[in-house]
Amino acid sequence: MAEYKSDVEAVDALARAYQALKTEIGKVIVGQDEVVKTVIISLFSNGHSLLVGVPGLAKTLLVSTIAEVLDLDFKRIQFTPDLMPSDITGSEILDEDRHFKFNKGPLFSNIVLADEINRTPPKTQAALLEAMQERSVTVAGVRHPLPAPFFVLATQNPIEQEGTYPLPEAQLDRFMFNIPLTYPSYEEEIAVVKATTGKKVTELKHILSALQIMEFQQLVRKIPIADNVLEYAVGLASKTRPGTDRATAEVNNYISWGAGPRASQYLVLGAKCHAAISGKYSPDKSDVQAIANYVLRHRIVRNYKAEAEGVTEEDVITHLL
């Protein structure tokens, strides 16, 4: 962080950058403040996000707007049942000199929108998830690193069951956050319709470069966290595991599978970033609680009893908090 005299100054700059991002994104995206905030936290924490919502809630617009405001390369991949791994990673082609040359696929971008990720077969999902985890792609035995920063935002429609391949738990675990999108309020929808049915064209300013984002990602990791807050975060994840010493009666009753250690890591990283954008220099328990739902909801699996009694993942998490 060359231009800042101290880490305190750098955290102040991160908080200012977040406010500027929010204001700029707000020119295009009406409402959805919590969604925007959570996506930015996952970006600064160097994690990926899964946006879950019915069609038409501006998921794609949100991602393209964030990419534009951040001055990053952006590619959108529409996942379909016939999409092959090479369609997203790229493939070897024979050039005019009869040499094999690697032709990069759409994954080679800073922000990748994986639209309707659950509509593509597991083979293609696996290729995307390798890229998310390793930040590289292997084709014909050669490893090709992806550009940094690399950030996947995947969308999933919860209502289209026909022709979908639900993501297995191990794949869901690769996503830092699972972010639900809900319908806008009546007032927000009026604002949306006014803004989108007129002639006005919104010009967006670039707020952060790729280098600044990577510096902020390093800064988030440097933020100190008190032992009691770290223990609270790890305790929260471990309480979700049925049949273990720390599990609550409710977890043993309603959950068949709990969150793994990756949840603890993301709870801590997310809490650090949440504190920083809120203008604090170290996270407390409230920062862990603010992001707990997004980190845990796709990492715990309900049993039949929970489904029969209508107990949701959120109910269990709220009880743990």
Short mmCIF file of C-alpha atoms in Angstrom, two decimals:
data_model
loop_
_atom_site.label_atom_id
_atom_site.label_comp_id
_atom_site.label_asym_id
_atom_site.label_seq_id
_atom_site.Cartn_x
_atom_site.Cartn_y
_atom_site.Cartn_z
CA MET A 1 0.00 0.00 0.00
CA ALA A 2 2.62 2.47 -1.19
CA GLU A 3 0.55 5.66 -1.22
CA TYR A 4 -0.73 5.26 2.36
CA LYS A 5 1.46 6.14 5.37
CA SER A 6 -0.14 3.50 7.59
CA ASP A 7 -2.64 0.66 7.52
CA VAL A 8 -5.10 2.90 9.41
CA GLU A 9 -4.98 5.39 6.54
CA ALA A 10 -5.43 2.53 4.06
CA VAL A 11 -8.52 1.23 5.91
CA ASP A 12 -9.98 4.77 5.80
CA ALA A 13 -9.34 4.79 2.05
CA LEU A 14 -11.09 1.41 1.70
CA ALA A 15 -14.14 2.76 3.55
CA ARG A 16 -14.19 5.83 1.24
CA ALA A 17 -13.80 3.64 -1.85
CA TYR A 18 -16.76 1.52 -0.71
CA GLN A 19 -18.98 4.61 -0.28
CA ALA A 20 -17.94 5.87 -3.73
CA LEU A 21 -18.69 2.46 -5.28
CA LYS A 22 -22.08 2.30 -3.59
CA THR A 23 -23.02 5.80 -4.80
CA GLU A 24 -21.93 5.06 -8.37
CA ILE A 25 -23.68 1.66 -8.53
CA GLY A 26 -26.80 3.32 -7.04
CA LYS A 27 -27.10 5.43 -10.21
CA VAL A 28 -28.11 2.27 -12.07
CA ILE A 29 -29.27 -0.21 -9.43
CA VAL A 30 -32.21 0.94 -7.34
CA GLY A 31 -32.51 -0.57 -3.86
CA GLN A 32 -30.70 -3.91 -3.34
CA ASP A 33 -28.29 -2.06 -0.99
CA GLU A 34 -27.59 -5.16 1.07
CA VAL A 35 -26.85 -7.20 -2.08
CA VAL A 36 -24.45 -4.56 -3.43
CA LYS A 37 -22.70 -4.33 -0.06
CA THR A 38 -22.29 -8.12 0.19
CA VAL A 39 -20.96 -8.47 -3.36
CA ILE A 40 -18.37 -5.73 -2.70
CA ILE A 41 -17.33 -7.44 0.56
CA SER A 42 -16.76 -10.72 -1.27
CA LEU A 43 -14.74 -8.90 -3.97
CA PHE A 44 -12.47 -7.22 -1.39
CA SER A 45 -12.17 -10.56 0.46
CA ASN A 46 -11.10 -12.27 -2.79
CA GLY A 47 -14.09 -14.65 -2.69
CA HIS A 48 -16.79 -15.61 -5.19
CA SER A 49 -20.54 -15.10 -4.80
CA LEU A 50 -23.68 -16.97 -5.81
CA LEU A 51 -26.72 -14.75 -6.46
CA VAL A 52 -30.01 -16.59 -6.04
CA GLY A 53 -33.25 -15.05 -7.24
CA VAL A 54 -36.10 -15.34 -9.71
CA PRO A 55 -35.59 -13.99 -13.26
CA GLY A 56 -35.84 -10.27 -13.87
CA LEU A 57 -34.32 -8.97 -10.63
CA ALA A 58 -31.39 -7.24 -12.40
CA LYS A 59 -28.78 -9.85 -11.41
CA THR A 60 -26.94 -9.47 -14.73
CA LEU A 61 -27.26 -5.68 -14.72
CA LEU A 62 -25.86 -5.56 -11.18
CA VAL A 63 -22.76 -7.56 -12.14
CA SER A 64 -22.06 -5.61 -15.35
CA THR A 65 -22.50 -2.31 -13.46
CA ILE A 66 -20.03 -3.41 -10.76
CA ALA A 67 -17.52 -4.45 -13.45
CA GLU A 68 -17.85 -1.06 -15.18
CA VAL A 69 -17.48 0.95 -11.96
CA LEU A 70 -14.39 -1.11 -11.06
CA ASP A 71 -12.74 -0.64 -14.47
CA LEU A 72 -12.31 -4.40 -14.91
CA ASP A 73 -12.70 -6.81 -17.82
CA PHE A 74 -16.12 -8.42 -17.74
CA LYS A 75 -17.44 -11.50 -19.52
CA ARG A 76 -20.84 -13.10 -19.29
CA ILE A 77 -21.28 -16.82 -19.88
CA GLN A 78 -24.81 -18.08 -20.38
CA PHE A 79 -24.81 -21.62 -19.03
CA THR A 80 -26.90 -24.05 -21.09
CA PRO A 81 -27.33 -27.85 -21.01
CA ASP A 82 -25.07 -28.28 -24.07
CA LEU A 83 -22.17 -26.08 -22.84
CA MET A 84 -18.83 -27.93 -22.87
CA PRO A 85 -15.82 -27.22 -20.59
CA SER A 86 -13.75 -26.02 -23.57
CA ASP A 87 -16.47 -23.44 -24.33
CA ILE A 88 -15.57 -21.60 -21.14
CA THR A 89 -11.87 -22.42 -20.60
CA GLY A 90 -10.72 -22.19 -24.23
CA SER A 91 -9.15 -24.81 -26.46
CA GLU A 92 -6.10 -25.65 -28.57
CA ILE A 93 -6.44 -24.65 -32.22
CA LEU A 94 -4.19 -25.32 -35.18
CA ASP A 95 -2.83 -22.02 -36.56
CA GLU A 96 -1.74 -21.30 -40.16
CA ASP A 97 1.82 -22.54 -39.40
CA ARG A 98 0.35 -25.86 -38.30
CA HIS A 99 1.25 -25.23 -34.65
CA PHE A 100 -1.17 -25.70 -31.78
CA LYS A 101 -2.08 -22.41 -30.16
CA PHE A 102 -4.21 -21.90 -27.05
CA ASN A 103 -7.31 -19.85 -27.77
CA LYS A 104 -8.49 -18.31 -24.47
CA GLY A 105 -12.12 -18.79 -23.46
CA PRO A 106 -14.39 -16.29 -21.69
CA LEU A 107 -13.04 -17.36 -18.27
CA PHE A 108 -9.99 -15.20 -18.95
CA SER A 109 -11.49 -12.06 -17.52
CA ASN A 110 -11.46 -10.20 -14.17
CA ILE A 111 -15.17 -10.57 -13.46
CA VAL A 112 -17.02 -13.55 -14.88
CA LEU A 113 -20.80 -13.74 -14.68
CA ALA A 114 -21.82 -17.40 -14.75
CA ASP A 115 -25.47 -16.96 -15.63
CA GLU A 116 -27.79 -19.77 -14.51
CA ILE A 117 -24.92 -21.99 -13.40
CA ASN A 118 -27.33 -24.79 -12.44
CA ARG A 119 -28.45 -25.26 -16.06
CA THR A 120 -25.18 -26.80 -17.24
CA PRO A 121 -23.93 -30.40 -16.75
CA PRO A 122 -21.58 -31.21 -13.85
CA LYS A 123 -18.57 -31.55 -16.19
CA THR A 124 -18.75 -27.88 -17.19
CA GLN A 125 -19.56 -26.77 -13.63
CA ALA A 126 -16.41 -28.63 -12.51
CA ALA A 127 -14.26 -26.74 -15.06
CA LEU A 128 -15.54 -23.43 -13.71
CA LEU A 129 -15.01 -24.50 -10.10
CA GLU A 130 -11.41 -25.58 -10.80
CA ALA A 131 -10.78 -22.10 -12.17
CA MET A 132 -12.40 -20.53 -9.07
CA GLN A 133 -10.27 -22.56 -6.67
CA GLU A 134 -6.92 -22.69 -8.49
CA ARG A 135 -7.22 -19.31 -10.29
CA SER A 136 -5.89 -21.13 -13.37
CA VAL A 137 -7.03 -23.37 -16.22
CA THR A 138 -5.30 -26.55 -17.42
CA VAL A 139 -5.69 -27.38 -21.11
CA ALA A 140 -3.76 -30.22 -22.83
CA GLY A 141 -1.55 -30.51 -19.75
CA VAL A 142 -0.50 -26.84 -19.78
CA ARG A 143 -1.48 -24.55 -16.92
CA HIS A 144 -2.73 -21.09 -17.90
CA PRO A 145 -3.04 -18.59 -15.00
CA LEU A 146 -6.17 -16.43 -14.98
CA PRO A 147 -5.90 -12.63 -14.75
CA ALA A 148 -5.92 -11.08 -11.27
CA PRO A 149 -8.17 -10.10 -9.66
CA PHE A 150 -10.43 -12.97 -10.68
CA PHE A 151 -13.95 -12.95 -9.38
CA VAL A 152 -16.89 -15.24 -10.28
CA LEU A 153 -20.45 -14.15 -9.73
CA ALA A 154 -22.82 -16.98 -10.50
CA THR A 155 -26.59 -16.68 -10.70
CA GLN A 156 -29.10 -19.40 -9.98
CA ASN A 157 -32.85 -19.38 -10.50
CA PRO A 158 -34.59 -21.23 -7.66
CA ILE A 159 -37.83 -21.82 -9.58
CA GLU A 160 -36.67 -23.49 -12.78
CA GLN A 161 -36.37 -27.15 -11.83
CA GLU A 162 -36.81 -28.47 -15.36
CA GLY A 163 -33.46 -29.25 -16.98
CA THR A 164 -31.32 -28.04 -14.09
CA TYR A 165 -28.38 -29.71 -12.38
CA PRO A 166 -28.33 -28.48 -8.76
CA LEU A 167 -24.83 -27.68 -7.52
CA PRO A 168 -23.48 -30.36 -5.16
CA GLU A 169 -22.51 -29.24 -1.64
CA ALA A 170 -18.77 -29.53 -2.38
CA GLN A 171 -19.18 -27.11 -5.28
CA LEU A 172 -21.39 -24.71 -3.33
CA ASP A 173 -18.64 -24.59 -0.69
CA ARG A 174 -16.38 -22.81 -3.22
CA PHE A 175 -18.63 -19.76 -3.03
CA MET A 176 -17.87 -17.38 -0.20
CA PHE A 177 -21.41 -15.98 -0.12
CA ASN A 178 -24.86 -17.14 -1.13
CA ILE A 179 -26.81 -13.92 -1.66
CA PRO A 180 -30.61 -14.00 -2.03
CA LEU A 181 -32.28 -11.37 -4.22
CA THR A 182 -35.85 -10.44 -3.41
CA TYR A 183 -38.48 -8.42 -5.24
CA PRO A 184 -38.12 -4.64 -4.94
CA SER A 185 -40.53 -2.71 -2.75
CA TYR A 186 -43.39 -0.82 -4.40
CA GLU A 187 -41.52 2.52 -4.13
CA GLU A 188 -38.29 1.00 -5.49
CA GLU A 189 -40.13 -0.55 -8.42
CA ILE A 190 -41.65 2.84 -9.31
CA ALA A 191 -38.12 4.32 -9.31
CA VAL A 192 -36.84 1.41 -11.47
CA VAL A 193 -39.63 1.81 -14.04
CA LYS A 194 -39.14 5.60 -14.20
CA ALA A 195 -35.41 5.20 -14.73
CA THR A 196 -35.65 2.44 -17.35
CA THR A 197 -38.51 3.66 -19.54
CA GLY A 198 -37.17 7.14 -20.26
CA LYS A 199 -34.39 8.45 -22.50
CA LYS A 200 -31.82 9.18 -19.80
CA VAL A 201 -28.44 7.47 -20.29
CA THR A 202 -26.36 7.07 -17.13
CA GLU A 203 -22.62 7.66 -17.41
CA LEU A 204 -20.64 5.72 -14.80
CA LYS A 205 -17.24 6.76 -13.43
CA HIS A 206 -14.45 4.23 -12.85
CA ILE A 207 -13.72 4.16 -9.12
CA LEU A 208 -11.00 1.52 -8.64
CA SER A 209 -8.37 -0.12 -10.85
CA ALA A 210 -7.39 -3.81 -10.75
CA LEU A 211 -4.17 -2.93 -8.87
CA GLN A 212 -6.04 -0.96 -6.17
CA ILE A 213 -8.50 -3.83 -5.68
CA MET A 214 -5.61 -6.29 -5.20
CA GLU A 215 -4.00 -3.93 -2.68
CA PHE A 216 -7.29 -3.71 -0.76
CA GLN A 217 -7.57 -7.51 -0.82
CA GLN A 218 -4.12 -7.70 0.83
CA LEU A 219 -5.13 -5.02 3.32
CA VAL A 220 -8.26 -6.94 4.41
CA ARG A 221 -6.06 -9.92 5.34
CA LYS A 222 -3.77 -7.65 7.41
CA ILE A 223 -6.62 -6.29 9.56
CA PRO A 224 -6.15 -7.58 13.13
CA ILE A 225 -8.90 -9.60 14.79
CA ALA A 226 -9.27 -10.19 18.54
CA ASP A 227 -9.04 -13.79 19.73
CA ASN A 228 -12.54 -13.76 21.22
CA VAL A 229 -14.04 -12.62 17.87
CA LEU A 230 -12.08 -15.26 15.94
CA GLU A 231 -13.20 -17.92 18.44
CA TYR A 232 -16.79 -16.71 18.09
CA ALA A 233 -16.61 -17.09 14.28
CA VAL A 234 -15.07 -20.58 14.44
CA GLY A 235 -17.54 -21.53 17.21
CA LEU A 236 -20.44 -20.43 15.02
CA ALA A 237 -19.32 -22.70 12.16
CA SER A 238 -18.61 -25.64 14.46
CA LYS A 239 -22.05 -25.36 16.12
CA THR A 240 -23.67 -26.18 12.74
CA ARG A 241 -22.18 -29.71 12.70
CA PRO A 242 -24.67 -32.27 14.04
CA GLY A 243 -23.38 -35.02 16.30
CA THR A 244 -20.35 -33.01 17.48
CA ASP A 245 -19.63 -31.67 20.99
CA ARG A 246 -20.57 -28.07 20.15
CA ALA A 247 -23.77 -28.77 18.18
CA THR A 248 -26.96 -27.29 19.61
CA ALA A 249 -30.13 -29.34 20.16
CA GLU A 250 -31.74 -27.57 17.19
CA VAL A 251 -28.83 -28.45 14.88
CA ASN A 252 -28.93 -32.11 15.95
CA ASN A 253 -32.68 -32.10 15.34
CA TYR A 254 -32.88 -30.39 11.95
CA ILE A 255 -29.48 -30.48 10.20
CA SER A 256 -27.98 -33.49 8.47
CA TRP A 257 -24.71 -31.82 7.41
CA GLY A 258 -22.89 -28.78 8.82
CA ALA A 259 -20.45 -26.15 7.55
CA GLY A 260 -16.79 -27.08 7.02
CA PRO A 261 -13.61 -25.14 7.95
CA ARG A 262 -13.92 -22.96 4.84
CA ALA A 263 -16.96 -21.36 6.49
CA SER A 264 -14.81 -20.32 9.48
CA GLN A 265 -12.21 -18.77 7.16
CA TYR A 266 -14.83 -16.81 5.22
CA LEU A 267 -16.60 -15.69 8.42
CA VAL A 268 -13.32 -14.17 9.63
CA LEU A 269 -12.35 -12.61 6.26
CA GLY A 270 -15.87 -11.30 5.67
CA ALA A 271 -16.04 -9.83 9.20
CA LYS A 272 -12.68 -8.06 8.67
CA CYS A 273 -13.92 -6.52 5.42
CA HIS A 274 -17.33 -5.63 6.89
CA ALA A 275 -15.55 -3.80 9.71
CA ALA A 276 -13.26 -1.95 7.29
CA ILE A 277 -16.04 -0.64 5.03
CA SER A 278 -17.93 0.41 8.18
CA GLY A 279 -14.95 2.54 9.23
CA LYS A 280 -13.68 0.22 11.99
CA TYR A 281 -10.08 -0.99 12.31
CA SER A 282 -10.88 -4.38 13.82
CA PRO A 283 -14.00 -6.56 13.59
CA ASP A 284 -16.24 -7.36 16.55
CA LYS A 285 -18.96 -10.00 16.94
CA SER A 286 -21.56 -7.81 15.20
CA ASP A 287 -19.44 -7.91 12.00
CA VAL A 288 -19.43 -11.73 12.10
CA GLN A 289 -23.21 -11.75 12.66
CA ALA A 290 -23.77 -9.32 9.75
CA ILE A 291 -22.35 -11.77 7.20
CA ALA A 292 -23.07 -15.11 8.94
CA ASN A 293 -26.26 -15.79 6.96
CA TYR A 294 -24.53 -15.35 3.59
CA VAL A 295 -21.61 -17.61 4.57
CA LEU A 296 -23.56 -20.41 6.25
CA ARG A 297 -26.87 -20.74 4.40
CA HIS A 298 -25.49 -22.82 1.50
CA ARG A 299 -23.14 -24.84 3.71
CA ILE A 300 -25.72 -26.50 5.95
CA VAL A 301 -28.08 -29.19 4.74
CA ARG A 302 -31.50 -29.66 6.32
CA ASN A 303 -32.87 -33.12 7.05
CA TYR A 304 -36.36 -34.44 6.23
CA LYS A 305 -37.69 -33.37 9.61
CA ALA A 306 -36.74 -29.75 8.98
CA GLU A 307 -38.36 -29.83 5.54
CA ALA A 308 -41.53 -31.42 6.93
CA GLU A 309 -41.80 -28.82 9.70
CA GLY A 310 -40.91 -25.92 7.41
CA VAL A 311 -37.71 -25.01 9.29
CA THR A 312 -35.36 -23.10 6.95
CA GLU A 313 -31.57 -22.77 7.04
CA GLU A 314 -32.05 -19.12 8.07
CA ASP A 315 -34.16 -20.18 11.07
CA VAL A 316 -31.36 -22.43 12.30
CA ILE A 317 -28.67 -19.76 11.73
CA THR A 318 -30.76 -17.08 13.50
CA HIS A 319 -31.09 -19.44 16.44
CA LEU A 320 -27.30 -19.92 16.57
CA LEU A 321 -26.65 -16.17 16.51
#
